[in-house]
Amino acid sequence: MSHGDDQQSQALAKPTFSDVQASALVESVFGLKVSKIQPLPSYDDQNFHVCISSTKDTTDGPTEYVLKISNTESSKTPELIEVQNHVTMFLRAAGFPTSSVCHTVAGDLTGLMAVDGGAGVPSYLVRLLSYLPGRPVAEIPSSPQLLYEIGRLAGKLDETLQKFHHPQLSSLRRENFIWNLKNVPLLEKYLDALGQNRNREIVVQVIQLFKDEILTKLSHFRECINHGDLNDHNILVESSKSAFGDAVYQVSGILDFGDMSYGYYVFEVAITIMYMMIESKSPVHVGGHVLAGFESVIPLTPVERSALFLLVCGRFCQSLVIAAYSCQLHPENKDYLMITAKTGWKHLQQMFDMGQKAVEEIWFETARSYDSGVSM
């Protein structure tokens, strides 16, 4: 789910390439012969699953790829996409299961190419990434073991990115980026998409609490680069059998670095907790397992921990409000846009009804149980 700074212009600028046009792009820009191509769901970019015909030049490389065609707004910031590509390659070299980036026929190291459809037609940036194996976390029952591993992954990702350098790194300081967690107050201009109901009342309350209790504490949080979108469709897993015969899942893929920006360690863990709650049968208990995994790498400070509840609520609001707004602009993409909304409003209301103290008690007690070697 790659999202952009100005949601309306982004939503209106989603590419609409046909399968035939996308195949032609792969062949002309990357020099690979397509044997099969099919669209993949996406938020505001366009993605295709591409299978290529093997030749003597490609027998050693992957035969499956993802073609990503960036929307017109993102395509205006090639330096940002270049940084995303270099991060993907940097993390892959560091042992993370991220995609490799395919070079263009011109040998472009970033795998980018502007595609101009002619006079008055926007240009798009295209890139080809290796297709990663596994099933999205959304499709499997979550377990404490998997939630802990995903939390640990989020911590290791942020820790490793502290060592990443690039001349265009400042492009990740995306001040008005709607999906940066510090920008929850920007949701005010999209509230009309909700109508007048309890959902809207909760969002208004969260925004006010966010202004009062989060924005005033930002200087006390430790800054880092965030992936920013470790949701249950962007983490792939593969299963193996444990000694007891049940399935144990390992992360096999990390997708979509389109929401990367400078943020804070506590943002990453809050975003991860929120998305892991979506499909869970016991959503309020998710946070403690994810937090324990994250803190096995990067322990949070007391002030960061105290912000976690509101940050999770804030991310729910971002996802739910922008989805409702985007549905008005793109009703044909409603099924994909409303994935979070199916359970998200219910989870947000439950957290709000329970209150910060009760939810924190569950999270922190569960996280503490890992210290004693007895996970709940």
mmCIF file of C-alpha atoms in Angstrom:
data_model
loop_
_atom_site.group_PDB
_atom_site.id
_atom_site.type_symbol
_atom_site.label_atom_id
_atom_site.label_comp_id
_atom_site.label_asym_id
_atom_site.label_seq_id
_atom_site.Cartn_x
_atom_site.Cartn_y
_atom_site.Cartn_z
ATOM 1 C CA MET A 1 0.000 0.000 0.000
ATOM 2 C CA SER A 2 2.043 2.869 -1.182
ATOM 3 C CA HIS A 3 0.414 6.190 -0.398
ATOM 4 C CA GLY A 4 1.219 9.823 -1.141
ATOM 5 C CA ASP A 5 1.495 13.328 0.250
ATOM 6 C CA ASP A 6 -1.607 14.790 -1.386
ATOM 7 C CA GLN A 7 -4.190 12.037 -1.239
ATOM 8 C CA GLN A 8 -6.617 13.516 -3.738
ATOM 9 C CA SER A 9 -4.126 14.137 -6.517
ATOM 10 C CA GLN A 10 -2.587 10.721 -5.868
ATOM 11 C CA ALA A 11 -5.911 8.935 -5.991
ATOM 12 C CA LEU A 12 -6.743 10.624 -9.275
ATOM 13 C CA ALA A 13 -3.357 9.754 -10.740
ATOM 14 C CA LYS A 14 -3.353 5.959 -10.422
ATOM 15 C CA PRO A 15 -1.946 4.322 -13.588
ATOM 16 C CA THR A 16 -4.325 2.273 -15.742
ATOM 17 C CA PHE A 17 -2.059 0.167 -17.954
ATOM 18 C CA SER A 18 -3.584 -2.908 -19.592
ATOM 19 C CA ASP A 19 -1.923 -6.337 -19.352
ATOM 20 C CA VAL A 20 -0.724 -5.939 -22.953
ATOM 21 C CA GLN A 21 0.773 -2.494 -22.273
ATOM 22 C CA ALA A 22 2.451 -3.741 -19.088
ATOM 23 C CA SER A 23 3.975 -6.694 -20.973
ATOM 24 C CA ALA A 24 5.324 -4.310 -23.590
ATOM 25 C CA LEU A 25 6.913 -2.225 -20.813
ATOM 26 C CA VAL A 26 8.724 -5.235 -19.359
ATOM 27 C CA GLU A 27 10.086 -6.187 -22.760
ATOM 28 C CA SER A 28 11.119 -2.686 -23.907
ATOM 29 C CA VAL A 29 12.428 -1.314 -20.595
ATOM 30 C CA PHE A 30 13.929 -4.457 -19.033
ATOM 31 C CA GLY A 31 14.568 -6.636 -22.072
ATOM 32 C CA LEU A 32 12.691 -9.654 -20.714
ATOM 33 C CA LYS A 33 10.180 -11.789 -22.639
ATOM 34 C CA VAL A 34 6.876 -12.109 -20.762
ATOM 35 C CA SER A 35 5.150 -15.503 -20.709
ATOM 36 C CA LYS A 36 2.349 -14.574 -18.286
ATOM 37 C CA ILE A 37 1.167 -11.383 -16.582
ATOM 38 C CA GLN A 38 -1.654 -10.596 -14.170
ATOM 39 C CA PRO A 39 -2.623 -7.551 -12.084
ATOM 40 C CA LEU A 40 -1.966 -7.442 -8.327
ATOM 41 C CA PRO A 41 -4.095 -5.420 -5.878
ATOM 42 C CA SER A 42 -2.685 -2.000 -5.018
ATOM 43 C CA TYR A 43 -3.612 1.269 -3.341
ATOM 44 C CA ASP A 44 -2.549 4.046 -5.682
ATOM 45 C CA ASP A 45 0.237 2.549 -7.799
ATOM 46 C CA GLN A 46 -0.266 -0.291 -10.306
ATOM 47 C CA ASN A 47 1.374 -3.681 -9.767
ATOM 48 C CA PHE A 48 1.607 -6.790 -11.958
ATOM 49 C CA HIS A 49 2.842 -10.325 -11.280
ATOM 50 C CA VAL A 50 5.083 -11.142 -14.226
ATOM 51 C CA CYS A 51 6.429 -14.530 -15.331
ATOM 52 C CA ILE A 52 9.200 -14.438 -17.910
ATOM 53 C CA SER A 53 10.327 -16.957 -20.506
ATOM 54 C CA SER A 54 13.740 -18.405 -19.720
ATOM 55 C CA THR A 55 16.565 -17.668 -22.130
ATOM 56 C CA LYS A 56 20.246 -18.476 -21.956
ATOM 57 C CA ASP A 57 20.769 -15.031 -20.384
ATOM 58 C CA THR A 58 18.105 -15.412 -17.710
ATOM 59 C CA THR A 59 18.491 -19.022 -16.578
ATOM 60 C CA ASP A 60 20.406 -17.969 -13.442
ATOM 61 C CA GLY A 61 18.017 -15.165 -12.484
ATOM 62 C CA PRO A 62 14.472 -15.177 -11.140
ATOM 63 C CA THR A 63 11.634 -16.131 -13.472
ATOM 64 C CA GLU A 64 8.938 -14.264 -11.506
ATOM 65 C CA TYR A 65 8.825 -10.526 -10.915
ATOM 66 C CA VAL A 66 6.594 -7.710 -9.742
ATOM 67 C CA LEU A 67 6.266 -4.790 -12.157
ATOM 68 C CA LYS A 68 5.543 -1.593 -10.220
ATOM 69 C CA ILE A 69 4.200 1.423 -12.099
ATOM 70 C CA SER A 70 4.241 4.453 -9.798
ATOM 71 C CA ASN A 71 1.376 6.941 -9.847
ATOM 72 C CA THR A 72 1.986 10.327 -11.436
ATOM 73 C CA GLU A 73 2.546 12.124 -8.113
ATOM 74 C CA SER A 74 5.194 9.646 -6.919
ATOM 75 C CA SER A 75 6.758 9.712 -10.383
ATOM 76 C CA LYS A 76 7.522 13.406 -9.847
ATOM 77 C CA THR A 77 9.918 12.475 -7.007
ATOM 78 C CA PRO A 78 12.346 9.978 -8.604
ATOM 79 C CA GLU A 79 14.885 10.658 -5.846
ATOM 80 C CA LEU A 80 12.432 9.218 -3.290
ATOM 81 C CA ILE A 81 11.880 6.040 -5.316
ATOM 82 C CA GLU A 82 15.631 5.757 -5.847
ATOM 83 C CA VAL A 83 16.146 5.808 -2.065
ATOM 84 C CA GLN A 84 13.435 3.151 -1.636
ATOM 85 C CA ASN A 85 15.200 0.921 -4.165
ATOM 86 C CA HIS A 86 18.567 1.376 -2.486
ATOM 87 C CA VAL A 87 17.041 0.607 0.915
ATOM 88 C CA THR A 88 15.570 -2.620 -0.516
ATOM 89 C CA MET A 89 18.982 -3.642 -1.866
ATOM 90 C CA PHE A 90 20.773 -2.570 1.339
ATOM 91 C CA LEU A 91 18.441 -4.662 3.509
ATOM 92 C CA ARG A 92 18.728 -7.644 1.177
ATOM 93 C CA ALA A 93 22.522 -7.471 1.483
ATOM 94 C CA ALA A 94 22.090 -7.349 5.268
ATOM 95 C CA GLY A 95 20.126 -10.616 5.210
ATOM 96 C CA PHE A 96 16.519 -9.399 5.157
ATOM 97 C CA PRO A 97 14.059 -11.123 2.773
ATOM 98 C CA THR A 98 13.489 -8.124 0.498
ATOM 99 C CA SER A 99 13.240 -8.083 -3.300
ATOM 100 C CA SER A 100 16.154 -7.676 -5.652
ATOM 101 C CA VAL A 101 15.835 -4.785 -8.117
ATOM 102 C CA CYS A 102 16.127 -5.562 -11.833
ATOM 103 C CA HIS A 103 18.271 -3.305 -14.030
ATOM 104 C CA THR A 104 16.845 -1.668 -17.134
ATOM 105 C CA VAL A 105 18.350 -2.443 -20.540
ATOM 106 C CA ALA A 106 20.216 0.865 -20.183
ATOM 107 C CA GLY A 107 21.889 -0.534 -17.055
ATOM 108 C CA ASP A 108 20.151 1.866 -14.691
ATOM 109 C CA LEU A 109 21.228 0.843 -11.206
ATOM 110 C CA THR A 110 17.979 2.019 -9.637
ATOM 111 C CA GLY A 111 15.773 0.109 -12.074
ATOM 112 C CA LEU A 112 13.799 3.241 -12.939
ATOM 113 C CA MET A 113 12.566 4.442 -16.296
ATOM 114 C CA ALA A 114 10.234 7.288 -17.204
ATOM 115 C CA VAL A 115 7.495 6.170 -19.555
ATOM 116 C CA ASP A 116 5.943 8.995 -21.548
ATOM 117 C CA GLY A 117 2.632 8.248 -23.191
ATOM 118 C CA GLY A 118 2.837 11.303 -25.478
ATOM 119 C CA ALA A 119 1.760 14.933 -25.400
ATOM 120 C CA GLY A 120 -0.385 15.755 -22.400
ATOM 121 C CA VAL A 121 -0.127 12.211 -20.993
ATOM 122 C CA PRO A 122 1.695 11.877 -17.653
ATOM 123 C CA SER A 123 5.033 10.110 -17.261
ATOM 124 C CA TYR A 124 5.295 7.101 -14.965
ATOM 125 C CA LEU A 125 8.294 5.558 -13.269
ATOM 126 C CA VAL A 126 8.478 1.798 -13.648
ATOM 127 C CA ARG A 127 10.620 -0.784 -11.888
ATOM 128 C CA LEU A 128 10.875 -4.542 -11.781
ATOM 129 C CA LEU A 129 11.400 -6.363 -8.480
ATOM 130 C CA SER A 130 11.942 -10.060 -7.859
ATOM 131 C CA TYR A 131 8.777 -11.856 -6.741
ATOM 132 C CA LEU A 132 9.045 -13.094 -3.145
ATOM 133 C CA PRO A 133 7.647 -16.456 -1.979
ATOM 134 C CA GLY A 134 5.155 -16.978 0.808
ATOM 135 C CA ARG A 135 1.652 -16.123 1.956
ATOM 136 C CA PRO A 136 0.561 -12.799 3.452
ATOM 137 C CA VAL A 137 0.189 -12.812 7.237
ATOM 138 C CA ALA A 138 -3.457 -11.805 6.639
ATOM 139 C CA GLU A 139 -4.188 -15.303 5.321
ATOM 140 C CA ILE A 140 -2.966 -17.327 8.294
ATOM 141 C CA PRO A 141 -4.005 -17.539 11.953
ATOM 142 C CA SER A 142 -1.660 -15.393 14.025
ATOM 143 C CA SER A 143 0.136 -16.971 16.973
ATOM 144 C CA PRO A 144 2.128 -15.403 19.824
ATOM 145 C CA GLN A 145 5.299 -16.837 18.248
ATOM 146 C CA LEU A 146 4.628 -15.187 14.886
ATOM 147 C CA LEU A 147 3.565 -11.851 16.429
ATOM 148 C CA TYR A 148 6.770 -11.828 18.484
ATOM 149 C CA GLU A 149 8.858 -12.560 15.361
ATOM 150 C CA ILE A 150 7.144 -9.766 13.431
ATOM 151 C CA GLY A 151 7.780 -7.320 16.282
ATOM 152 C CA ARG A 152 11.410 -8.404 16.371
ATOM 153 C CA LEU A 153 11.631 -7.976 12.596
ATOM 154 C CA ALA A 154 10.314 -4.396 12.880
ATOM 155 C CA GLY A 155 12.948 -3.606 15.516
ATOM 156 C CA LYS A 156 15.803 -5.133 13.528
ATOM 157 C CA LEU A 157 14.660 -3.292 10.394
ATOM 158 C CA ASP A 158 14.777 0.112 12.096
ATOM 159 C CA GLU A 159 18.054 -0.719 13.842
ATOM 160 C CA THR A 160 19.695 -1.779 10.556
ATOM 161 C CA LEU A 161 18.424 1.305 8.685
ATOM 162 C CA GLN A 162 20.394 3.501 11.085
ATOM 163 C CA LYS A 163 23.460 2.371 9.101
ATOM 164 C CA PHE A 164 21.945 3.258 5.711
ATOM 165 C CA HIS A 165 23.407 6.218 3.819
ATOM 166 C CA HIS A 166 22.428 7.783 0.503
ATOM 167 C CA PRO A 167 22.930 11.240 -1.058
ATOM 168 C CA GLN A 168 19.140 11.698 -1.331
ATOM 169 C CA LEU A 169 18.323 10.505 2.195
ATOM 170 C CA SER A 170 16.760 13.873 3.052
ATOM 171 C CA SER A 171 13.922 12.996 0.634
ATOM 172 C CA LEU A 172 12.549 10.791 3.438
ATOM 173 C CA ARG A 173 11.744 13.908 5.474
ATOM 174 C CA ARG A 174 8.220 14.036 4.058
ATOM 175 C CA GLU A 175 6.683 16.781 6.167
ATOM 176 C CA ASN A 176 3.082 16.658 4.914
ATOM 177 C CA PHE A 177 3.042 12.952 4.081
ATOM 178 C CA ILE A 178 -0.440 11.817 5.103
ATOM 179 C CA TRP A 179 0.820 8.382 6.226
ATOM 180 C CA ASN A 180 3.564 9.600 8.549
ATOM 181 C CA LEU A 181 2.150 8.887 11.992
ATOM 182 C CA LYS A 182 2.930 12.381 13.293
ATOM 183 C CA ASN A 183 0.468 13.762 10.715
ATOM 184 C CA VAL A 184 -2.722 12.361 12.278
ATOM 185 C CA PRO A 185 -4.065 15.962 12.640
ATOM 186 C CA LEU A 186 -4.056 16.267 8.803
ATOM 187 C CA LEU A 187 -7.040 13.882 8.826
ATOM 188 C CA GLU A 188 -9.291 16.798 9.770
ATOM 189 C CA LYS A 189 -9.693 17.784 6.123
ATOM 190 C CA TYR A 190 -11.007 14.309 5.209
ATOM 191 C CA LEU A 191 -13.567 13.917 8.020
ATOM 192 C CA ASP A 192 -16.581 14.607 5.788
ATOM 193 C CA ALA A 193 -16.000 11.193 4.192
ATOM 194 C CA LEU A 194 -17.241 9.639 7.452
ATOM 195 C CA GLY A 195 -20.622 11.376 7.714
ATOM 196 C CA GLN A 196 -22.002 12.105 11.197
ATOM 197 C CA ASN A 197 -21.713 9.064 13.480
ATOM 198 C CA ARG A 198 -19.844 7.572 16.402
ATOM 199 C CA ASN A 199 -16.883 6.669 14.191
ATOM 200 C CA ARG A 200 -16.392 10.324 13.373
ATOM 201 C CA GLU A 201 -16.734 11.304 17.061
ATOM 202 C CA ILE A 202 -13.967 8.857 18.006
ATOM 203 C CA VAL A 203 -11.664 10.136 15.246
ATOM 204 C CA VAL A 204 -12.208 13.750 16.355
ATOM 205 C CA GLN A 205 -11.336 12.757 19.940
ATOM 206 C CA VAL A 206 -8.222 10.872 18.837
ATOM 207 C CA ILE A 207 -7.028 13.863 16.786
ATOM 208 C CA GLN A 208 -7.447 16.210 19.764
ATOM 209 C CA LEU A 209 -5.701 13.825 22.175
ATOM 210 C CA PHE A 210 -2.951 13.379 19.582
ATOM 211 C CA LYS A 211 -2.359 17.135 19.423
ATOM 212 C CA ASP A 212 -2.310 17.422 23.211
ATOM 213 C CA GLU A 213 -0.346 14.317 24.173
ATOM 214 C CA ILE A 214 1.745 13.176 21.187
ATOM 215 C CA LEU A 215 2.849 16.282 19.302
ATOM 216 C CA THR A 216 4.083 17.769 22.582
ATOM 217 C CA LYS A 217 6.288 14.695 23.202
ATOM 218 C CA LEU A 218 7.901 14.231 19.766
ATOM 219 C CA SER A 219 11.204 15.739 20.914
ATOM 220 C CA HIS A 220 11.437 12.972 23.554
ATOM 221 C CA PHE A 221 11.102 10.128 21.005
ATOM 222 C CA ARG A 222 14.185 8.610 19.324
ATOM 223 C CA GLU A 223 14.217 9.303 15.599
ATOM 224 C CA CYS A 224 14.869 6.713 12.897
ATOM 225 C CA ILE A 225 13.826 5.728 9.380
ATOM 226 C CA ASN A 226 10.510 3.836 9.408
ATOM 227 C CA HIS A 227 9.283 1.266 6.907
ATOM 228 C CA GLY A 228 5.951 2.764 7.902
ATOM 229 C CA ASP A 229 3.636 0.087 6.512
ATOM 230 C CA LEU A 230 4.381 -3.323 8.037
ATOM 231 C CA ASN A 231 0.823 -4.446 7.476
ATOM 232 C CA ASP A 232 -0.564 -7.964 7.230
ATOM 233 C CA HIS A 233 -0.373 -7.901 3.413
ATOM 234 C CA ASN A 234 3.200 -6.566 3.267
ATOM 235 C CA ILE A 235 4.730 -9.368 5.365
ATOM 236 C CA LEU A 236 4.967 -12.809 3.743
ATOM 237 C CA VAL A 237 5.557 -16.040 5.654
ATOM 238 C CA GLU A 238 6.327 -19.674 4.901
ATOM 239 C CA SER A 239 5.554 -22.552 7.245
ATOM 240 C CA SER A 240 7.605 -25.442 8.533
ATOM 241 C CA LYS A 241 6.686 -28.197 10.983
ATOM 242 C CA SER A 242 7.781 -27.882 14.593
ATOM 243 C CA ALA A 243 8.985 -30.856 16.673
ATOM 244 C CA PHE A 244 5.377 -31.196 17.877
ATOM 245 C CA GLY A 245 4.001 -31.380 14.342
ATOM 246 C CA ASP A 246 2.262 -28.005 14.259
ATOM 247 C CA ALA A 247 3.024 -25.220 11.786
ATOM 248 C CA VAL A 248 5.714 -22.685 12.653
ATOM 249 C CA TYR A 249 5.910 -19.617 10.433
ATOM 250 C CA GLN A 250 9.018 -17.723 9.349
ATOM 251 C CA VAL A 251 8.993 -14.386 7.555
ATOM 252 C CA SER A 252 9.872 -14.972 3.880
ATOM 253 C CA GLY A 253 9.265 -11.528 2.434
ATOM 254 C CA ILE A 254 8.990 -7.829 3.302
ATOM 255 C CA LEU A 255 7.129 -5.819 0.676
ATOM 256 C CA ASP A 256 6.453 -2.220 -0.268
ATOM 257 C CA PHE A 257 8.792 0.482 0.973
ATOM 258 C CA GLY A 258 6.619 3.218 -0.553
ATOM 259 C CA ASP A 259 5.587 4.677 2.831
ATOM 260 C CA MET A 260 9.133 5.038 4.174
ATOM 261 C CA SER A 261 9.869 8.282 5.948
ATOM 262 C CA TYR A 262 11.736 9.647 8.922
ATOM 263 C CA GLY A 263 9.812 8.876 12.074
ATOM 264 C CA TYR A 264 10.537 7.287 15.443
ATOM 265 C CA TYR A 265 11.105 3.787 16.816
ATOM 266 C CA VAL A 266 7.790 3.943 18.680
ATOM 267 C CA PHE A 267 5.970 4.766 15.411
ATOM 268 C CA GLU A 268 7.154 1.523 13.813
ATOM 269 C CA VAL A 269 5.999 -0.685 16.667
ATOM 270 C CA ALA A 270 2.643 1.140 16.921
ATOM 271 C CA ILE A 271 1.971 0.760 13.188
ATOM 272 C CA THR A 272 2.910 -2.928 13.323
ATOM 273 C CA ILE A 273 0.649 -3.573 16.330
ATOM 274 C CA MET A 274 -2.307 -1.883 14.631
ATOM 275 C CA TYR A 275 -2.019 -3.929 11.433
ATOM 276 C CA MET A 276 -1.483 -7.210 13.284
ATOM 277 C CA MET A 277 -4.758 -6.541 15.161
ATOM 278 C CA ILE A 278 -6.827 -6.417 11.953
ATOM 279 C CA GLU A 279 -7.406 -10.149 11.423
ATOM 280 C CA SER A 280 -6.807 -11.301 15.002
ATOM 281 C CA LYS A 281 -9.520 -13.090 16.971
ATOM 282 C CA SER A 282 -8.095 -11.505 20.134
ATOM 283 C CA PRO A 283 -6.978 -8.084 18.881
ATOM 284 C CA VAL A 284 -6.300 -6.357 22.198
ATOM 285 C CA HIS A 285 -3.807 -9.088 23.162
ATOM 286 C CA VAL A 286 -1.759 -8.677 19.981
ATOM 287 C CA GLY A 287 0.142 -5.617 21.194
ATOM 288 C CA GLY A 288 2.031 -7.318 23.995
ATOM 289 C CA HIS A 289 3.557 -10.000 21.755
ATOM 290 C CA VAL A 290 4.593 -7.520 19.046
ATOM 291 C CA LEU A 291 5.978 -5.155 21.704
ATOM 292 C CA ALA A 292 8.003 -7.952 23.323
ATOM 293 C CA GLY A 293 9.570 -8.836 19.975
ATOM 294 C CA PHE A 294 10.377 -5.210 19.170
ATOM 295 C CA GLU A 295 11.826 -4.567 22.633
ATOM 296 C CA SER A 296 14.076 -7.628 22.334
ATOM 297 C CA VAL A 297 15.952 -5.420 19.852
ATOM 298 C CA ILE A 298 15.086 -1.842 20.890
ATOM 299 C CA PRO A 299 13.583 -1.378 24.392
ATOM 300 C CA LEU A 300 11.242 1.622 24.465
ATOM 301 C CA THR A 301 11.713 4.428 26.968
ATOM 302 C CA PRO A 302 8.917 5.150 29.500
ATOM 303 C CA VAL A 303 7.770 8.228 27.523
ATOM 304 C CA GLU A 304 7.672 6.196 24.269
ATOM 305 C CA ARG A 305 5.701 3.430 25.958
ATOM 306 C CA SER A 306 3.189 5.925 27.345
ATOM 307 C CA ALA A 307 2.474 7.124 23.797
ATOM 308 C CA LEU A 308 1.880 3.666 22.325
ATOM 309 C CA PHE A 309 -1.891 3.467 22.937
ATOM 310 C CA LEU A 310 -2.656 6.794 21.238
ATOM 311 C CA LEU A 311 -0.259 6.045 18.380
ATOM 312 C CA VAL A 312 -2.060 2.764 17.641
ATOM 313 C CA CYS A 313 -5.416 4.595 17.762
ATOM 314 C CA GLY A 314 -3.945 7.272 15.490
ATOM 315 C CA ARG A 315 -2.880 4.717 12.889
ATOM 316 C CA PHE A 316 -6.333 3.125 12.946
ATOM 317 C CA CYS A 317 -7.768 6.584 12.248
ATOM 318 C CA GLN A 318 -5.347 7.224 9.371
ATOM 319 C CA SER A 319 -6.160 3.924 7.706
ATOM 320 C CA LEU A 320 -9.922 4.128 8.206
ATOM 321 C CA VAL A 321 -10.435 7.799 7.292
ATOM 322 C CA ILE A 322 -8.245 7.730 4.179
ATOM 323 C CA ALA A 323 -9.882 4.490 3.032
ATOM 324 C CA ALA A 324 -13.334 6.069 3.345
ATOM 325 C CA TYR A 325 -12.149 9.162 1.474
ATOM 326 C CA SER A 326 -10.442 7.134 -1.266
ATOM 327 C CA CYS A 327 -13.600 5.050 -1.757
ATOM 328 C CA GLN A 328 -15.470 8.207 -2.715
ATOM 329 C CA LEU A 329 -12.878 8.880 -5.412
ATOM 330 C CA HIS A 330 -12.366 5.267 -6.507
ATOM 331 C CA PRO A 331 -15.488 3.192 -5.785
ATOM 332 C CA GLU A 332 -14.245 0.547 -8.251
ATOM 333 C CA ASN A 333 -11.334 -0.221 -5.867
ATOM 334 C CA LYS A 334 -13.598 -0.449 -2.805
ATOM 335 C CA ASP A 335 -12.902 -4.108 -1.934
ATOM 336 C CA TYR A 336 -9.175 -3.447 -1.596
ATOM 337 C CA LEU A 337 -9.480 -0.016 0.031
ATOM 338 C CA MET A 338 -11.864 -1.265 2.730
ATOM 339 C CA ILE A 339 -9.837 -4.289 3.897
ATOM 340 C CA THR A 340 -8.956 -2.590 7.192
ATOM 341 C CA ALA A 341 -12.465 -1.166 7.687
ATOM 342 C CA LYS A 342 -14.058 -4.637 7.872
ATOM 343 C CA THR A 343 -12.774 -5.052 11.428
ATOM 344 C CA GLY A 344 -10.872 -1.807 12.052
ATOM 345 C CA TRP A 345 -13.719 0.354 13.329
ATOM 346 C CA LYS A 346 -14.749 -2.393 15.751
ATOM 347 C CA HIS A 347 -11.184 -2.730 17.074
ATOM 348 C CA LEU A 348 -10.750 1.035 17.464
ATOM 349 C CA GLN A 349 -14.047 1.322 19.341
ATOM 350 C CA GLN A 350 -13.079 -1.564 21.613
ATOM 351 C CA MET A 351 -9.738 0.062 22.480
ATOM 352 C CA PHE A 352 -11.456 3.382 23.118
ATOM 353 C CA ASP A 353 -14.154 1.794 25.289
ATOM 354 C CA MET A 354 -11.597 -0.117 27.363
ATOM 355 C CA GLY A 355 -9.403 2.953 27.809
ATOM 356 C CA GLN A 356 -5.658 3.458 27.748
ATOM 357 C CA LYS A 357 -4.927 2.090 31.234
ATOM 358 C CA ALA A 358 -6.713 -1.238 30.701
ATOM 359 C CA VAL A 359 -5.194 -1.818 27.258
ATOM 360 C CA GLU A 360 -1.684 -0.900 28.436
ATOM 361 C CA GLU A 361 -2.030 -3.301 31.351
ATOM 362 C CA ILE A 362 -2.655 -6.186 28.936
ATOM 363 C CA TRP A 363 0.140 -5.145 26.554
ATOM 364 C CA PHE A 364 2.792 -4.499 29.186
ATOM 365 C CA GLU A 365 1.949 -7.584 31.251
ATOM 366 C CA THR A 366 2.183 -9.789 28.144
ATOM 367 C CA ALA A 367 5.494 -8.198 27.147
ATOM 368 C CA ARG A 368 6.814 -8.650 30.690
ATOM 369 C CA SER A 369 5.952 -12.358 30.595
ATOM 370 C CA TYR A 370 8.610 -12.842 27.892
ATOM 371 C CA ASP A 371 11.289 -11.622 30.319
ATOM 372 C CA SER A 372 10.424 -14.491 32.639
ATOM 373 C CA GLY A 373 10.429 -16.949 29.731
ATOM 374 C CA VAL A 374 6.683 -17.610 29.965
ATOM 375 C CA SER A 375 4.843 -16.036 27.017
ATOM 376 C CA MET A 376 1.098 -15.564 27.440
#
